Amino acid sequence: MKVSIPKGMRDFSPAVMAKRNYIFDTIKKSFQTYGFEQIETPTMENRETLTGKYGDEGDSLIFNVMQRGDKLVNEVIALKNLDELTSSELTVKNFNPSVKNKIVNNFTDGALRYDLTVPFARYVVQHQNEISFPFKRYQIQPVWRADRPQKGRYREFYQCDADIIGSDSLLNEVELVKLFDEVLTNLGMKDFSIKLNNRKILSGIAEVIGRPEMIIPITVAIDKLEKIGLEKVNEELTQRGLSDNELRKIQPLFQIEGSNAEKLAQLSSFLKESEIGLKGIEETQFILNTVADLGLRKAKLEVDVTLARGLDYYTGAIFEVVTNEANMGSICGGGRYADLTGIFGLKDMSGVGISFGADRIYDVMEELNLFPESANTATQVLFINFGDKEAAFALPLVYQLREAGIRTELYPDAAKMKKQMKFANDKQIPFTVMIGEEEMISGKLSVKNMENGEQSTITVEELIKSIN
Amino acid sequence: MKVSIPKGMRDFSPAVMAKRNYIFDTIKKSFQTYGFEQIETPTMENRETLTGKYGDEGDSLIFNVMQRGDKLVNEVIALKNLDELTSSELTVKNFNPSVKNKIVNNFTDGALRYDLTVPFARYVVQHQNEISFPFKRYQIQPVWRADRPQKGRYREFYQCDADIIGSDSLLNEVELVKLFDEVLTNLGMKDFSIKLNNRKILSGIAEVIGRPEMIIPITVAIDKLEKIGLEKVNEELTQRGLSDNELRKIQPLFQIEGSNAEKLAQLSSFLKESEIGLKGIEETQFILNTVADLGLRKAKLEVDVTLARGLDYYTGAIFEVVTNEANMGSICGGGRYADLTGIFGLKDMSGVGISFGADRIYDVMEELNLFPESANTATQVLFINFGDKEAAFALPLVYQLREAGIRTELYPDAAKMKKQMKFANDKQIPFTVMIGEEEMISGKLSVKNMENGEQSTITVEELIKSIN
């Protein structure tokens, strides 16, 4: 019999779990220190809570949980009698998408969480009378997407989100920049950039060019500048319908460079006719100044006008974090959304949030060897089992070590010495303790340091002291 | 628009999450100290991994994730053309169960984890070459069951399991008894009983009576002794087919009482003709003696021959933990299974495991008021926001508190004082700090203790010292 798990899913073995926990615990600690409180939402949401929120492609990637029992049988019978399916020769190609959608809806009992943001919005609306706003919540839970699995992309993965909802103060943006710096510095990263943009600046650019409806294609094209060069970007913009005159107007943007202050000065000049654009600059300036007053530990905060993530929903600041120590793409992101809960009927709730990409952070830390010894939660001391009498003598000592907080095991069977030592080696247990006739008389323990092979004969108190 | 979540599902709000985390963290800490290592398995397993493992009723309670896209359309077309569905007038009542089962299998892409034990068995078989046996693993993850929701029973709930697999030493049972005691004592419980039985004793009883195949109905009837009385139990046993002679033989069992030693002595006499029964007594005796040598902190360890949980799979020791301080049923359980991984083709892997019922433990702790102050992870200090200048002055102080590990917030907007104080009250934040003109000059903070209303003017260092 071959055992396996569905594609895109993962088992996490102990060594990996310990490191993942180290990341989550570090993030949680900072979230809490900053006054964020944890919530959890259920794995399953009503299907209509999720559909229509992630675009058509997103909708098609939602995992649906099927009806059961009599309800399912009723749906099967209804399907069997469905008029739309009686007449034609049905094939995958000629199948009517709206009929398919109807069938999916009817057969579905619930849908798996696709991200943490939409369930959070639903939570806020549902619990609005219990919540004290501004509400600072964090949430660390898995989400599911039926994406094609590939290296680094899974069908089940954790998201770690922190949001503040119910306040449009820019101090929240400042807090989140500081939080990125705090968490990633605590995780041991030494060189990373928090890229900062503002949707209002992008809106201003599109306005100045005279094509406000083109904001997304324009920004996407600008975003490619570094990769494909100025000529190709201009070609793309022409293809997308910018006139020569409009193209000429946009050129100063491609020259923007220098420090954050220099970039903002050039942008101010470019956007001088755009009220919304200047508002975006003012907001960015406030964030930069306030963060500069407070200081950052390891992060660089960089204005990046090409940053275009989440343009469908972000309305103010946009964040993205990249490490400069490894080739990894963005490891965190976020931004401000003026109206997250409007989709569920609660208006005028401005929010701003960030998300830590746990899987990518894991890969970076592994590559840079950043996991500390303390991330290891495996057994520290193994008592070798030489038989019933010896084991009975050892047991109270095992508990003495545990009471001192030392992770300790007694090998449960009186197996061959070689097998027990192999067990200790394979699990990389740093110390083994042997108790035989002699040790039972003297009350002292034979302790072997498994790393350097050194043996010593010491009391249990001395062993505890040497480890703690 | 009305927002809701599927029935039997729950949102966890911050105050509840903090308490749940306190329980999970306490359990995790003891698991680790005892040398258990954490794994996680995916939410979705292949359907065939789960089916046939939980009985017919269990199978019907598994949540299935539906196929998507072209695969789903293909299944719909196949269903439409299914011969078994063409001829008859289909109704829920006459629907062929095997056809239903076939449809469910075809429409299913994966199935949600129903417990942690079967995925663990699958994990052990799949990763057998990476694992050092005996393998002590723990796992804390949600599971899903399409049970009818009712008070205290949810469709999504966490399980917390610890198992040792690959060793038949009874020292493992001793460890698990100690672990129950350790965790529940650490959680603040003062009076609880670990009930201990052994499947071999129950087999012996059925053997002595001469009806080995009746082991389960006999044990279930015995289990009702306290609730329904001797007469009714005997009636039930007669109904289930025990002869008068067999019924007479079983009577001494109902008289068993006294200390653990007295109970075992009476059982020994009852089971003197049954080899397997005596083996069960010997095992129980070893566990009792070894635990007695080590001592227990708060738990009482009680032999209970009526304990009948998990008879479908347990082969040795059976555990159940009840609190004597609240009316709650069992809060933990467990036992030994001789052949867990056999279902996936790996033979001769004896294991023993326990499970903590987090939801019930939560309810007990709530009822007994056992959650300590440290379980609260909410904000400790709120800086009131009087305006831009004051906020700018306050921000570095906020970070000074955070660096000292104090959970601190600055209210992000210069809202009315009353609104900010209400926010602090609603969130039960113990201290508020006010910084106005005067405080900015003196550099001292006006601190209000929100519990007793006392105000003081102190330095930030004094505030840190008073909280830490």
GROMACS .gro file of N, CA, C and O in nm, chain B residues 196-252:
model
  228
  664LEU      N    1  -0.785   0.419   3.520
  664LEU     CA    2  -0.699   0.326   3.448
  664LEU      C    3  -0.770   0.192   3.436
  664LEU      O    4  -0.819   0.137   3.533
  665ASN      N    5  -0.776   0.142   3.313
  665ASN     CA    6  -0.826   0.008   3.291
  665ASN      C    7  -0.733  -0.060   3.192
  665ASN      O    8  -0.634  -0.001   3.149
  666ASN      N    9  -0.763  -0.182   3.156
  666ASN     CA   10  -0.680  -0.253   3.060
  666ASN      C   11  -0.769  -0.342   2.976
  666ASN      O   12  -0.850  -0.420   3.030
  667ARG      N   13  -0.754  -0.330   2.848
  667ARG     CA   14  -0.835  -0.411   2.756
  667ARG      C   15  -0.821  -0.560   2.786
  667ARG      O   16  -0.915  -0.637   2.770
  668LYS      N   17  -0.700  -0.600   2.833
  668LYS     CA   18  -0.679  -0.742   2.860
  668LYS      C   19  -0.764  -0.789   2.978
  668LYS      O   20  -0.807  -0.905   2.983
  669ILE      N   21  -0.786  -0.701   3.075
  669ILE     CA   22  -0.874  -0.736   3.186
  669ILE      C   23  -1.016  -0.758   3.134
  669ILE      O   24  -1.084  -0.855   3.171
  670LEU      N   25  -1.060  -0.668   3.046
  670LEU     CA   26  -1.195  -0.681   2.991
  670LEU      C   27  -1.207  -0.809   2.907
  670LEU      O   28  -1.308  -0.881   2.915
  671SER      N   29  -1.102  -0.838   2.829
  671SER     CA   30  -1.102  -0.963   2.752
  671SER      C   31  -1.111  -1.082   2.846
  671SER      O   32  -1.181  -1.180   2.819
  672GLY      N   33  -1.035  -1.075   2.957
  672GLY     CA   34  -1.036  -1.183   3.054
  672GLY      C   35  -1.174  -1.205   3.113
  672GLY      O   36  -1.219  -1.319   3.130
  673ILE      N   37  -1.242  -1.095   3.143
  673ILE     CA   38  -1.377  -1.105   3.200
  673ILE      C   39  -1.470  -1.178   3.102
  673ILE      O   40  -1.541  -1.273   3.139
  674ALA      N   41  -1.466  -1.135   2.976
  674ALA     CA   42  -1.552  -1.199   2.875
  674ALA      C   43  -1.516  -1.346   2.858
  674ALA      O   44  -1.603  -1.431   2.837
  675GLU      N   45  -1.388  -1.374   2.872
  675GLU     CA   46  -1.342  -1.512   2.860
  675GLU      C   47  -1.392  -1.597   2.976
  675GLU      O   48  -1.441  -1.709   2.957
  676VAL      N   49  -1.381  -1.544   3.098
  676VAL     CA   50  -1.424  -1.617   3.217
  676VAL      C   51  -1.574  -1.647   3.210
  676VAL      O   52  -1.619  -1.755   3.247
  677ILE      N   53  -1.648  -1.550   3.159
  677ILE     CA   54  -1.792  -1.570   3.146
  677ILE      C   55  -1.823  -1.670   3.035
  677ILE      O   56  -1.931  -1.730   3.031
  678GLY      N   57  -1.727  -1.688   2.947
  678GLY     CA   58  -1.745  -1.783   2.839
  678GLY      C   59  -1.802  -1.720   2.713
  678GLY      O   60  -1.847  -1.789   2.621
  679ARG      N   61  -1.802  -1.588   2.705
  679ARG     CA   62  -1.857  -1.519   2.587
  679ARG      C   63  -1.758  -1.414   2.536
  679ARG      O   64  -1.787  -1.295   2.539
  680PRO      N   65  -1.639  -1.458   2.489
  680PRO     CA   66  -1.535  -1.360   2.449
  680PRO      C   67  -1.585  -1.261   2.343
  680PRO      O   68  -1.540  -1.147   2.339
  681GLU      N   69  -1.679  -1.306   2.258
  681GLU     CA   70  -1.725  -1.216   2.152
  681GLU      C   71  -1.815  -1.105   2.207
  681GLU      O   72  -1.846  -1.008   2.137
  682MET      N   73  -1.857  -1.122   2.334
  682MET     CA   74  -1.950  -1.024   2.394
  682MET      C   75  -1.876  -0.915   2.472
  682MET      O   76  -1.939  -0.839   2.547
  683ILE      N   77  -1.746  -0.905   2.455
  683ILE     CA   78  -1.668  -0.813   2.539
  683ILE      C   79  -1.724  -0.671   2.539
  683ILE      O   80  -1.735  -0.608   2.644
  684ILE      N   81  -1.762  -0.621   2.422
  684ILE     CA   82  -1.805  -0.481   2.419
  684ILE      C   83  -1.941  -0.461   2.486
  684ILE      O   84  -1.952  -0.377   2.577
  685PRO      N   85  -2.046  -0.536   2.448
  685PRO     CA   86  -2.173  -0.517   2.519
  685PRO      C   87  -2.162  -0.542   2.670
  685PRO      O   88  -2.225  -0.469   2.749
  686ILE      N   89  -2.083  -0.639   2.710
  686ILE     CA   90  -2.067  -0.664   2.854
  686ILE      C   91  -2.006  -0.542   2.922
  686ILE      O   92  -2.056  -0.494   3.024
  687THR      N   93  -1.899  -0.489   2.863
  687THR     CA   94  -1.833  -0.375   2.926
  687THR      C   95  -1.923  -0.252   2.926
  687THR      O   96  -1.929  -0.178   3.025
  688VAL      N   97  -1.995  -0.233   2.816
  688VAL     CA   98  -2.085  -0.118   2.810
  688VAL      C   99  -2.192  -0.128   2.919
  688VAL      O  100  -2.225  -0.028   2.986
  689ALA      N  101  -2.242  -0.249   2.942
  689ALA     CA  102  -2.342  -0.269   3.047
  689ALA      C  103  -2.282  -0.242   3.184
  689ALA      O  104  -2.343  -0.172   3.267
  690ILE      N  105  -2.163  -0.295   3.209
  690ILE     CA  106  -2.096  -0.272   3.338
  690ILE      C  107  -2.078  -0.123   3.362
  690ILE      O  108  -2.097  -0.072   3.473
  691ASP      N  109  -2.043  -0.054   3.255
  691ASP     CA  110  -2.018   0.090   3.262
  691ASP      C  111  -2.138   0.167   3.315
  691ASP      O  112  -2.125   0.275   3.371
  692LYS      N  113  -2.258   0.108   3.298
  692LYS     CA  114  -2.380   0.180   3.338
  692LYS      C  115  -2.419   0.156   3.484
  692LYS      O  116  -2.518   0.212   3.531
  693LEU      N  117  -2.338   0.075   3.553
  693LEU     CA  118  -2.375   0.032   3.688
  693LEU      C  119  -2.412   0.150   3.777
  693LEU      O  120  -2.518   0.152   3.840
  694GLU      N  121  -2.323   0.249   3.782
  694GLU     CA  122  -2.346   0.363   3.871
  694GLU      C  123  -2.472   0.439   3.833
  694GLU      O  124  -2.543   0.489   3.919
  695LYS      N  125  -2.497   0.451   3.703
  695LYS     CA  126  -2.608   0.535   3.657
  695LYS      C  127  -2.744   0.467   3.674
  695LYS      O  128  -2.839   0.530   3.718
  696ILE      N  129  -2.752   0.338   3.637
  696ILE     CA  130  -2.885   0.276   3.631
  696ILE      C  131  -2.907   0.166   3.735
  696ILE      O  132  -3.018   0.116   3.750
  697GLY      N  133  -2.801   0.126   3.807
  697GLY     CA  134  -2.818   0.028   3.914
  697GLY      C  135  -2.805  -0.116   3.865
  697GLY      O  136  -2.815  -0.144   3.745
  698LEU      N  137  -2.781  -0.204   3.962
  698LEU     CA  138  -2.749  -0.344   3.933
  698LEU      C  139  -2.861  -0.415   3.857
  698LEU      O  140  -2.837  -0.486   3.759
  699GLU      N  141  -2.985  -0.394   3.902
  699GLU     CA  142  -3.098  -0.466   3.844
  699GLU      C  143  -3.109  -0.440   3.695
  699GLU      O  144  -3.119  -0.532   3.613
  700LYS      N  145  -3.104  -0.311   3.658
  700LYS     CA  146  -3.117  -0.272   3.518
  700LYS      C  147  -3.001  -0.323   3.433
  700LYS      O  148  -3.019  -0.358   3.317
  701VAL      N  149  -2.881  -0.324   3.494
  701VAL     CA  150  -2.765  -0.375   3.420
  701VAL      C  151  -2.787  -0.523   3.388
  701VAL      O  152  -2.763  -0.568   3.275
  702ASN      N  153  -2.834  -0.599   3.489
  702ASN     CA  154  -2.859  -0.741   3.466
  702ASN      C  155  -2.966  -0.762   3.359
  702ASN      O  156  -2.954  -0.850   3.273
  703GLU      N  157  -3.071  -0.679   3.366
  703GLU     CA  158  -3.175  -0.686   3.261
  703GLU      C  159  -3.112  -0.668   3.124
  703GLU      O  160  -3.140  -0.743   3.030
  704GLU      N  161  -3.027  -0.566   3.114
  704GLU     CA  162  -2.967  -0.535   2.984
  704GLU      C  163  -2.881  -0.651   2.935
  704GLU      O  164  -2.885  -0.688   2.816
  705LEU      N  165  -2.805  -0.711   3.027
  705LEU     CA  166  -2.717  -0.821   2.987
  705LEU      C  167  -2.801  -0.941   2.940
  705LEU      O  168  -2.762  -1.011   2.846
  706THR      N  169  -2.913  -0.965   3.008
  706THR     CA  170  -3.003  -1.073   2.965
  706THR      C  171  -3.056  -1.046   2.825
  706THR      O  172  -3.055  -1.132   2.737
  707GLN      N  173  -3.102  -0.921   2.808
  707GLN     CA  174  -3.151  -0.880   2.676
  707GLN      C  175  -3.047  -0.903   2.567
  707GLN      O  176  -3.080  -0.940   2.454
  708ARG      N  177  -2.923  -0.878   2.601
  708ARG     CA  178  -2.817  -0.889   2.502
  708ARG      C  179  -2.773  -1.035   2.481
  708ARG      O  180  -2.682  -1.063   2.406
  709GLY      N  181  -2.839  -1.127   2.556
  709GLY     CA  182  -2.818  -1.269   2.525
  709GLY      C  183  -2.736  -1.347   2.625
  709GLY      O  184  -2.700  -1.461   2.599
  710LEU      N  185  -2.705  -1.288   2.743
  710LEU     CA  186  -2.634  -1.367   2.844
  710LEU      C  187  -2.734  -1.464   2.909
  710LEU      O  188  -2.846  -1.426   2.945
  711SER      N  189  -2.691  -1.590   2.925
  711SER     CA  190  -2.775  -1.688   2.993
  711SER      C  191  -2.774  -1.662   3.143
  711SER      O  192  -2.690  -1.586   3.193
  712ASP      N  193  -2.867  -1.726   3.216
  712ASP     CA  194  -2.871  -1.709   3.362
  712ASP      C  195  -2.739  -1.750   3.425
  712ASP      O  196  -2.689  -1.685   3.518
  713ASN      N  197  -2.683  -1.859   3.373
  713ASN     CA  198  -2.555  -1.908   3.426
  713ASN      C  199  -2.445  -1.806   3.404
  713ASN      O  200  -2.366  -1.775   3.494
  714GLU      N  201  -2.440  -1.750   3.282
  714GLU     CA  202  -2.338  -1.649   3.251
  714GLU      C  203  -2.358  -1.525   3.338
  714GLU      O  204  -2.262  -1.465   3.386
  715LEU      N  205  -2.485  -1.491   3.357
  715LEU     CA  206  -2.517  -1.374   3.438
  715LEU      C  207  -2.471  -1.395   3.583
  715LEU      O  208  -2.419  -1.303   3.647
  716ARG      N  209  -2.489  -1.519   3.633
  716ARG     CA  210  -2.447  -1.551   3.769
  716ARG      C  211  -2.296  -1.537   3.782
  716ARG      O  212  -2.244  -1.481   3.879
  717LYS      N  213  -2.225  -1.583   3.678
  717LYS     CA  214  -2.079  -1.578   3.683
  717LYS      C  215  -2.026  -1.435   3.692
  717LYS      O  216  -1.920  -1.410   3.750
  718ILE      N  217  -2.099  -1.343   3.631
  718ILE     CA  218  -2.047  -1.206   3.622
  718ILE      C  219  -2.071  -1.127   3.751
  718ILE      O  220  -2.005  -1.025   3.775
  719GLN      N  221  -2.163  -1.176   3.838
  719GLN     CA  222  -2.203  -1.094   3.954
  719GLN      C  223  -2.088  -1.046   4.043
  719GLN      O  224  -2.090  -0.932   4.090
  720PRO      N  225  -1.987  -1.131   4.071
  720PRO     CA  226  -1.879  -1.083   4.161
  720PRO      C  227  -1.814  -0.953   4.113
  720PRO      O  228  -1.766  -0.873   4.194
   0.00000   0.00000   0.00000
